[in-house]
XYZ file of N, CA, C and O in Angstrom:
616
model
N 164.100 299.375 -42.676
C 162.909 298.967 -41.825
C 162.935 297.521 -41.533
O 162.657 297.085 -40.375
N 163.305 296.683 -42.464
C 163.369 295.148 -42.222
C 164.426 294.923 -41.185
O 164.266 294.204 -40.274
N 165.618 295.614 -41.356
C 166.683 295.356 -40.340
C 166.215 295.822 -38.997
O 166.502 295.146 -37.955
N 165.533 296.951 -38.874
C 164.987 297.400 -37.507
C 164.067 296.389 -36.958
O 164.149 296.080 -35.753
N 163.097 295.788 -37.775
C 162.237 294.818 -37.293
C 162.960 293.591 -36.771
O 162.638 292.983 -35.807
N 163.966 293.157 -37.541
C 164.756 292.008 -37.126
C 165.491 292.294 -35.847
O 165.593 291.449 -34.973
N 166.021 293.460 -35.647
C 166.723 293.771 -34.459
C 165.753 293.744 -33.243
O 166.054 293.302 -32.179
N 164.562 294.350 -33.422
C 163.544 294.380 -32.419
C 163.126 293.018 -32.038
O 163.025 292.621 -30.781
N 162.913 292.095 -32.968
C 162.546 290.738 -32.766
C 163.636 289.993 -31.967
O 163.409 289.231 -31.062
N 164.914 290.221 -32.358
C 166.048 289.632 -31.669
C 166.118 290.077 -30.211
O 166.303 289.300 -29.391
N 165.967 291.384 -30.002
C 166.074 291.824 -28.555
C 164.864 291.243 -27.760
O 165.044 290.830 -26.635
N 163.635 291.263 -28.399
C 162.510 290.646 -27.677
C 162.776 289.195 -27.337
O 162.556 288.782 -26.220
N 163.288 288.423 -28.208
C 163.624 286.958 -28.003
C 164.649 286.908 -26.882
O 164.553 286.067 -25.990
N 165.713 287.724 -26.981
C 166.732 287.615 -26.016
C 166.267 287.923 -24.585
O 166.595 287.258 -23.617
N 165.471 288.911 -24.504
C 164.869 289.335 -23.206
C 164.012 288.174 -22.642
O 164.068 287.838 -21.490
N 163.190 287.583 -23.515
C 162.357 286.514 -23.121
C 163.110 285.317 -22.680
O 162.835 284.763 -21.636
N 164.191 284.937 -23.433
C 164.921 283.791 -23.112
C 165.747 283.967 -21.784
O 165.905 283.060 -21.008
N 166.168 285.125 -21.588
C 166.991 285.311 -20.399
C 166.154 285.767 -19.199
O 166.661 285.550 -18.046
N 164.952 286.191 -19.379
C 164.090 286.549 -18.266
C 163.211 285.386 -17.782
O 162.741 285.387 -16.682
N 162.928 284.396 -18.588
C 162.195 283.192 -18.250
C 163.121 282.188 -17.657
O 164.143 281.837 -18.313
N 162.977 281.681 -16.458
C 163.829 280.663 -15.923
C 163.809 279.406 -16.809
O 162.683 279.131 -17.283
N 164.936 278.718 -17.002
C 164.926 277.626 -17.883
C 163.941 276.546 -17.485
O 163.403 275.885 -18.343
N 163.672 276.412 -16.159
C 162.689 275.433 -15.746
C 161.243 275.848 -15.892
O 160.376 275.118 -15.863
N 161.041 277.098 -16.142
C 159.676 277.613 -16.435
C 159.088 278.308 -15.229
O 159.639 278.223 -14.094
N 157.971 278.963 -15.388
C 157.265 279.698 -14.336
C 156.737 278.739 -13.209
O 156.608 279.067 -12.100
N 156.251 277.583 -13.676
C 155.710 276.640 -12.746
C 156.738 276.215 -11.704
O 156.380 276.152 -10.505
N 157.904 275.973 -12.107
C 158.968 275.636 -11.155
C 159.303 276.860 -10.293
O 159.620 276.642 -9.037
N 159.234 278.025 -10.841
C 159.562 279.211 -10.000
C 158.476 279.354 -8.948
O 158.778 279.903 -7.910
N 157.309 278.923 -9.240
C 156.268 278.946 -8.102
C 156.270 277.713 -7.180
O 155.463 277.583 -6.374
N 157.289 276.924 -7.372
C 157.455 275.739 -6.508
C 156.634 274.520 -6.987
O 156.613 273.536 -6.257
N 156.044 274.589 -8.102
C 155.364 273.416 -8.637
C 156.188 272.679 -9.712
O 156.563 273.300 -10.749
N 156.647 271.486 -9.377
C 157.511 270.831 -10.280
C 156.695 269.963 -11.284
O 156.029 269.022 -10.903
N 156.681 270.327 -12.616
C 155.960 269.642 -13.520
C 156.694 268.366 -13.929
O 157.842 268.246 -13.629
N 155.965 267.369 -14.358
C 156.605 266.153 -14.798
C 157.348 266.492 -16.036
O 156.915 267.081 -16.996
N 158.697 266.182 -16.070
C 159.522 266.550 -17.163
C 160.659 265.549 -17.386
O 160.988 264.857 -16.455
N 161.154 265.552 -18.505
C 162.355 264.670 -18.963
C 163.663 265.288 -18.327
O 163.947 266.387 -18.605
N 164.350 264.560 -17.493
C 165.540 265.064 -16.905
C 166.624 265.002 -17.952
O 166.817 264.014 -18.737
N 167.472 266.079 -17.981
C 168.593 266.023 -18.851
C 169.678 265.099 -18.282
O 169.645 264.784 -17.122
N 170.587 264.683 -19.072
C 171.693 263.818 -18.541
C 172.354 264.286 -17.390
O 172.557 263.483 -16.333
N 172.688 265.593 -17.236
C 173.451 266.133 -16.105
C 172.473 266.130 -14.856
O 172.920 265.957 -13.762
N 171.230 266.380 -15.052
C 170.247 266.409 -14.029
C 170.096 264.932 -13.393
O 169.999 264.743 -12.219
N 170.130 263.961 -14.375
C 169.905 262.562 -13.898
C 171.044 262.067 -13.053
O 170.876 261.115 -12.335
N 172.223 262.684 -13.163
C 173.372 262.282 -12.317
C 173.663 263.422 -11.200
O 174.701 263.456 -10.659
N 172.606 264.213 -10.877
C 172.700 265.182 -9.873
C 173.878 266.261 -10.073
O 174.499 266.570 -9.078
N 174.213 266.545 -11.257
C 175.287 267.462 -11.674
C 176.607 267.025 -11.137
O 177.441 267.885 -10.838
N 176.909 265.773 -11.028
C 178.196 265.212 -10.516
C 179.147 265.186 -11.658
O 180.404 264.988 -11.353
N 178.782 265.201 -12.900
C 179.704 265.202 -14.106
C 178.938 265.743 -15.271
O 177.731 265.881 -15.271
N 179.680 266.131 -16.281
C 179.046 266.677 -17.563
C 178.508 265.471 -18.354
O 178.892 264.379 -18.216
N 177.559 265.836 -19.204
C 176.939 264.822 -20.065
C 177.910 264.408 -21.056
O 178.708 265.223 -21.652
N 177.889 263.134 -21.415
C 178.727 262.595 -22.580
C 177.964 262.823 -23.850
O 176.748 262.945 -23.855
N 178.670 262.762 -24.987
C 177.978 262.972 -26.274
C 176.899 261.964 -26.580
O 175.855 262.395 -27.076
N 177.035 260.721 -26.188
C 176.080 259.761 -26.385
C 174.806 260.038 -25.576
O 173.668 259.786 -26.045
N 175.033 260.519 -24.332
C 173.888 260.869 -23.502
C 173.134 262.051 -24.200
O 171.863 262.076 -24.056
N 173.882 262.977 -24.580
C 173.219 264.207 -25.153
C 172.402 263.763 -26.458
O 171.306 264.216 -26.684
N 173.053 262.922 -27.248
C 172.345 262.382 -28.443
C 170.975 261.750 -28.079
O 170.007 261.913 -28.722
N 171.149 260.764 -27.108
C 169.912 260.028 -26.588
C 168.878 260.944 -26.098
O 167.690 260.695 -26.359
N 169.296 261.879 -25.338
C 168.339 262.921 -24.872
C 167.571 263.642 -25.887
O 166.345 263.704 -25.900
N 168.351 264.151 -26.889
C 167.725 264.829 -27.999
C 166.843 263.964 -28.726
O 165.732 264.336 -29.148
N 167.163 262.712 -28.968
C 166.299 261.755 -29.745
C 164.995 261.479 -28.927
O 163.921 261.463 -29.572
N 165.166 261.386 -27.638
C 163.942 261.176 -26.833
C 163.007 262.356 -26.893
O 161.789 262.206 -26.970
N 163.592 263.521 -26.736
C 162.762 264.772 -26.711
C 162.044 264.956 -28.068
O 160.946 265.281 -28.087
N 162.774 264.683 -29.098
C 162.234 264.822 -30.448
C 161.097 263.708 -30.674
O 160.052 264.050 -31.296
N 161.257 262.563 -30.107
C 160.205 261.498 -30.244
C 158.961 261.914 -29.459
O 157.884 261.410 -29.813
N 159.065 262.683 -28.466
C 157.938 263.139 -27.613
C 157.281 264.309 -28.241
O 156.208 264.690 -27.649
N 157.794 265.028 -29.188
C 157.295 266.279 -29.715
C 157.148 266.197 -31.178
O 158.126 266.084 -31.950
N 155.983 266.287 -31.747
C 155.717 266.138 -33.127
C 156.338 267.270 -33.931
O 156.505 267.128 -35.104
N 156.593 268.432 -33.341
C 157.164 269.569 -34.033
C 158.712 269.649 -33.889
O 159.231 270.649 -34.324
N 159.317 268.595 -33.341
C 160.765 268.575 -33.213
C 161.359 267.577 -34.004
O 160.647 266.494 -34.228
N 162.546 267.765 -34.501
C 163.259 266.728 -35.272
C 164.776 266.855 -35.121
O 165.219 267.964 -34.832
N 165.451 265.824 -35.261
C 166.939 265.855 -35.217
C 167.434 265.901 -36.657
O 166.975 265.240 -37.503
N 168.397 266.841 -36.825
C 169.053 266.933 -38.154
C 170.517 266.733 -37.939
O 171.204 267.349 -37.005
N 171.100 265.803 -38.719
C 172.532 265.568 -38.598
C 173.200 266.525 -39.503
O 172.920 266.580 -40.807
N 174.072 267.319 -39.075
C 174.644 268.405 -39.844
C 176.058 267.924 -40.487
O 176.561 268.537 -41.408
N 176.583 266.898 -39.941
C 177.786 266.331 -40.414
C 178.436 265.378 -39.414
O 177.718 264.962 -38.477
N 179.783 265.171 -39.506
C 180.447 264.269 -38.616
C 181.655 265.008 -38.177
O 182.251 265.788 -38.826
N 182.076 264.661 -36.905
C 183.291 265.245 -36.292
C 184.438 264.482 -36.964
O 184.311 263.513 -37.732
N 185.711 264.946 -36.622
C 186.938 264.242 -37.081
C 186.998 262.741 -36.676
O 187.481 261.969 -37.404
N 186.362 262.500 -35.563
C 186.472 261.124 -35.053
C 185.128 260.380 -35.459
O 184.918 259.249 -34.948
N 184.337 260.912 -36.272
C 183.183 260.290 -36.880
C 181.865 260.380 -35.928
O 180.935 259.723 -36.328
N 181.862 261.201 -35.105
C 180.753 261.345 -34.205
C 179.695 262.250 -34.936
O 180.166 263.254 -35.584
N 178.394 262.059 -34.747
C 177.443 263.002 -35.454
C 177.374 264.341 -34.869
O 177.421 264.465 -33.643
N 177.376 265.365 -35.717
C 177.093 266.700 -35.303
C 175.572 266.943 -35.490
O 175.085 267.023 -36.666
N 174.844 267.103 -34.497
C 173.379 267.163 -34.562
C 172.796 268.418 -34.035
O 173.272 269.123 -33.144
N 171.635 268.719 -34.514
C 170.805 269.823 -34.054
C 169.401 269.245 -33.734
O 169.044 268.243 -34.345
N 168.767 269.934 -32.834
C 167.353 269.578 -32.615
C 166.562 270.842 -33.117
O 166.954 271.982 -32.723
N 165.679 270.659 -33.991
C 164.911 271.780 -34.682
C 163.483 271.766 -34.213
O 162.810 270.705 -34.248
N 163.005 272.957 -33.873
C 161.617 273.023 -33.496
C 160.969 273.931 -34.571
O 161.314 275.151 -34.623
N 159.992 273.452 -35.165
C 159.357 274.228 -36.225
C 157.872 273.847 -36.206
O 157.509 272.742 -36.408
N 157.044 274.885 -36.079
C 155.602 274.748 -36.006
C 154.947 274.848 -37.350
O 155.461 275.688 -38.188
N 153.967 274.088 -37.664
C 153.245 274.281 -38.930
C 152.301 275.448 -38.963
O 151.815 275.859 -40.065
N 152.117 276.101 -37.802
C 151.247 277.276 -37.756
C 151.887 278.519 -38.365
O 153.072 278.776 -38.052
N 151.154 279.188 -39.253
C 151.712 280.409 -39.772
C 151.753 281.476 -38.763
O 150.891 281.752 -38.011
N 152.982 282.142 -38.681
C 153.164 283.213 -37.635
C 152.172 284.312 -37.897
O 151.819 284.658 -39.079
N 151.840 285.073 -36.824
C 150.974 286.164 -36.969
C 151.592 287.301 -37.688
O 150.937 288.143 -38.306
N 152.992 287.397 -37.681
C 153.634 288.460 -38.382
C 153.827 288.240 -39.892
O 154.270 289.079 -40.650
N 153.467 287.043 -40.211
C 153.551 286.627 -41.682
C 154.962 286.054 -42.047
O 155.115 285.357 -43.037
N 155.976 286.437 -41.245
C 157.312 285.894 -41.486
C 157.813 285.283 -40.261
O 157.628 285.754 -39.164
N 158.398 284.132 -40.400
C 158.882 283.293 -39.235
C 160.371 283.671 -39.052
O 161.241 283.650 -39.948
N 160.710 283.983 -37.834
C 162.118 284.219 -37.397
C 162.739 282.822 -37.076
O 162.085 282.031 -36.413
N 163.980 282.641 -37.418
C 164.732 281.501 -37.051
C 165.825 281.859 -36.113
O 166.657 282.795 -36.478
N 165.962 281.177 -34.970
C 166.958 281.431 -34.037
C 167.882 280.169 -33.895
O 167.306 279.134 -33.736
N 169.181 280.323 -34.142
C 170.106 279.244 -33.989
C 170.996 279.557 -32.753
O 171.586 280.664 -32.672
N 171.142 278.551 -31.930
C 172.048 278.722 -30.727
C 172.965 277.482 -30.679
O 172.551 276.402 -30.858
N 174.291 277.826 -30.483
C 175.301 276.681 -30.572
C 175.895 276.634 -29.202
O 176.357 277.610 -28.634
N 176.124 275.371 -28.737
C 176.740 275.175 -27.453
C 177.964 274.202 -27.454
O 178.009 273.462 -28.435
N 178.709 274.280 -26.527
C 179.843 273.359 -26.352
C 180.812 273.323 -27.528
O 181.384 272.317 -27.948
N 181.003 274.560 -28.102
C 181.923 274.714 -29.168
C 183.351 274.209 -28.840
O 184.035 273.676 -29.761
N 183.739 274.515 -27.621
C 185.035 274.082 -27.139
C 185.040 272.904 -26.317
O 185.899 272.646 -25.463
N 184.094 272.002 -26.491
C 184.049 270.667 -25.886
C 183.848 270.761 -24.351
O 183.042 271.599 -23.817
N 184.525 269.902 -23.662
C 184.433 269.818 -22.161
C 185.005 271.026 -21.493
O 184.669 271.320 -20.401
N 185.801 271.841 -22.245
C 186.356 273.044 -21.602
C 185.283 274.086 -21.355
O 185.404 274.922 -20.450
N 184.166 274.062 -22.065
C 183.082 274.962 -22.003
C 181.681 274.143 -21.998
O 180.964 274.350 -22.952
N 181.532 273.195 -21.130
C 180.451 272.308 -21.249
C 179.155 272.940 -20.824
O 178.001 272.432 -21.250
N 179.123 274.039 -20.087
C 177.859 274.556 -19.577
C 176.855 274.951 -20.608
O 175.659 274.813 -20.484
N 177.323 275.511 -21.706
C 176.470 275.899 -22.825
C 175.680 274.721 -23.371
O 174.493 274.926 -23.680
N 176.217 273.660 -23.598
C 175.580 272.494 -24.045
C 174.519 272.004 -23.096
O 173.431 271.546 -23.530
N 174.967 271.990 -21.786
C 174.014 271.546 -20.753
C 172.750 272.498 -20.756
O 171.626 272.033 -20.647
N 173.017 273.702 -20.774
C 171.927 274.699 -20.830
C 171.050 274.590 -22.027
O 169.798 274.738 -21.915
N 171.661 274.272 -23.250
C 170.794 274.133 -24.407
C 169.891 272.912 -24.346
O 168.764 272.923 -24.851
N 170.304 271.852 -23.643
C 169.455 270.717 -23.376
C 168.240 271.087 -22.484
O 167.151 270.716 -22.891
N 168.484 271.969 -21.568
C 167.361 272.433 -20.755
C 166.506 273.403 -21.534
O 165.313 273.357 -21.419
N 167.217 274.217 -22.340
C 166.375 275.125 -23.177
C 165.399 274.296 -24.172
O 164.211 274.745 -24.406
N 165.970 273.290 -24.748
C 165.235 272.420 -25.711
C 164.016 271.878 -24.987
O 162.881 271.818 -25.519
N 164.263 271.348 -23.752
C 163.154 270.823 -22.922
C 162.066 271.957 -22.640
O 160.876 271.623 -22.809
N 162.449 273.132 -22.323
C 161.557 274.279 -22.118
C 160.846 274.683 -23.345
O 159.611 274.996 -23.272
N 161.466 274.573 -24.473
C 160.722 274.857 -25.781
C 159.776 273.779 -26.075
O 158.661 274.028 -26.477
N 160.094 272.448 -25.731
C 159.256 271.381 -26.099
C 158.159 271.240 -25.112
O 156.936 271.011 -25.466
N 158.427 271.425 -23.828
C 157.407 271.067 -22.735
C 157.068 272.189 -21.787
O 156.274 271.944 -20.891
N 157.668 273.330 -21.966
C 157.587 274.347 -20.941
C 156.982 275.649 -21.404
O 156.261 275.642 -22.437
N 157.354 276.773 -20.742
C 156.709 278.033 -20.888
C 157.131 278.651 -22.285
O 156.439 279.564 -22.741
N 158.169 278.160 -22.939
C 158.559 278.733 -24.218
C 157.844 278.063 -25.384
O 158.057 278.487 -26.492
N 157.085 277.026 -25.196
C 156.463 276.308 -26.237
C 155.582 277.208 -27.136
O 155.583 276.999 -28.377
N 154.792 278.160 -26.635
C 154.031 279.045 -27.468
C 154.861 279.932 -28.445
O 154.396 280.300 -29.515
N 156.164 280.070 -28.177
C 156.954 280.903 -29.032
C 157.199 280.199 -30.394
O 157.487 280.772 -31.453
N 156.930 278.926 -30.407
C 157.175 278.189 -31.666
C 156.241 278.481 -32.779
O 156.441 278.286 -33.901
N 155.095 279.173 -32.398
C 154.187 279.595 -33.390
C 154.699 280.886 -34.159
O 154.264 281.185 -35.228
N 155.801 281.459 -33.585
C 156.346 282.668 -34.312
C 157.809 282.419 -34.646
O 158.294 283.088 -35.590
N 158.477 281.466 -34.007
C 159.926 281.370 -34.130
C 160.324 279.918 -34.378
O 159.753 278.921 -33.667
N 161.189 279.622 -35.300
C 161.789 278.366 -35.481
C 163.052 278.376 -34.651
O 163.869 279.245 -34.719
N 163.322 277.313 -33.882
C 164.575 277.200 -33.132
C 165.434 276.067 -33.699
O 164.937 274.950 -33.920
N 166.661 276.343 -33.820
C 167.674 275.346 -34.240
C 168.696 275.346 -33.089
O 169.403 276.294 -32.973
N 168.836 274.366 -32.322
C 169.687 274.255 -31.222
C 170.812 273.169 -31.438
O 170.433 272.059 -31.866
N 171.989 273.551 -31.309
C 173.133 272.614 -31.454
C 173.858 272.565 -30.094
O 174.762 273.326 -29.920
N 173.434 271.637 -29.300
C 173.998 271.599 -27.966
C 175.401 271.148 -27.848
O 176.215 271.469 -26.958
N 175.822 270.308 -28.783
C 177.153 269.648 -28.756
C 177.892 269.835 -30.079
O 178.049 268.899 -30.856
N 178.373 270.994 -30.241
C 179.112 271.341 -31.522
C 180.471 270.727 -31.635
O 180.999 270.672 -32.707
N 180.938 270.183 -30.625
C 182.292 269.546 -30.620
C 182.307 268.187 -29.667
O 182.760 268.216 -28.601
N 181.651 267.227 -30.217
C 181.613 266.001 -29.493
C 182.927 265.320 -29.122
O 183.095 264.727 -28.094
N 183.910 265.438 -30.001
C 185.183 264.881 -29.769
C 185.924 265.595 -28.573
O 186.416 264.925 -27.672
N 185.797 266.914 -28.545
C 186.314 267.657 -27.434
C 185.562 267.378 -26.068
O 186.115 267.294 -24.998
N 184.222 267.186 -26.225
C 183.445 266.950 -24.950
C 183.872 265.633 -24.363
O 183.925 265.555 -23.176
N 184.115 264.666 -25.180
C 184.463 263.257 -24.675
C 185.897 263.025 -24.350
O 186.289 261.892 -24.093
N 186.789 264.045 -24.556
C 188.233 263.855 -24.256
C 188.387 263.410 -22.761
O 187.646 263.939 -21.887
N 189.287 262.578 -22.500
C 189.492 262.111 -21.075
C 190.830 262.480 -20.738
O 191.789 262.408 -21.477
């Protein structure tokens, strides 16, 4: 029964995440809310974000949200921080148990940069957009840049 509930919760979350535009419903209606631009958005998608830009963006987002924090998971071979942004609400979930969802991006560095870019947008949507209410039920652990050395290869 516990496994079945976990699977149902996972399917529900997957449907919600993939059915809600990353920019949110307000943008879908043509209303652009004031929001923090991701590094790739700030350069009009002309290049991928560098590790330091991703780090700075996550730090800024966490500073603007009292329920978000940055956790350093370790260091890369070249000494760059491996970081996650964690969203955890102090509100007790209505189900009594809190689900934790972890999503990892840019595992293969610059070769697969889109996942990391999307996770920065997802982090913003969790912090400032339509997904914010989900934090009352779900803890989010997002690792947008799992391979900073590979992302920054030139």
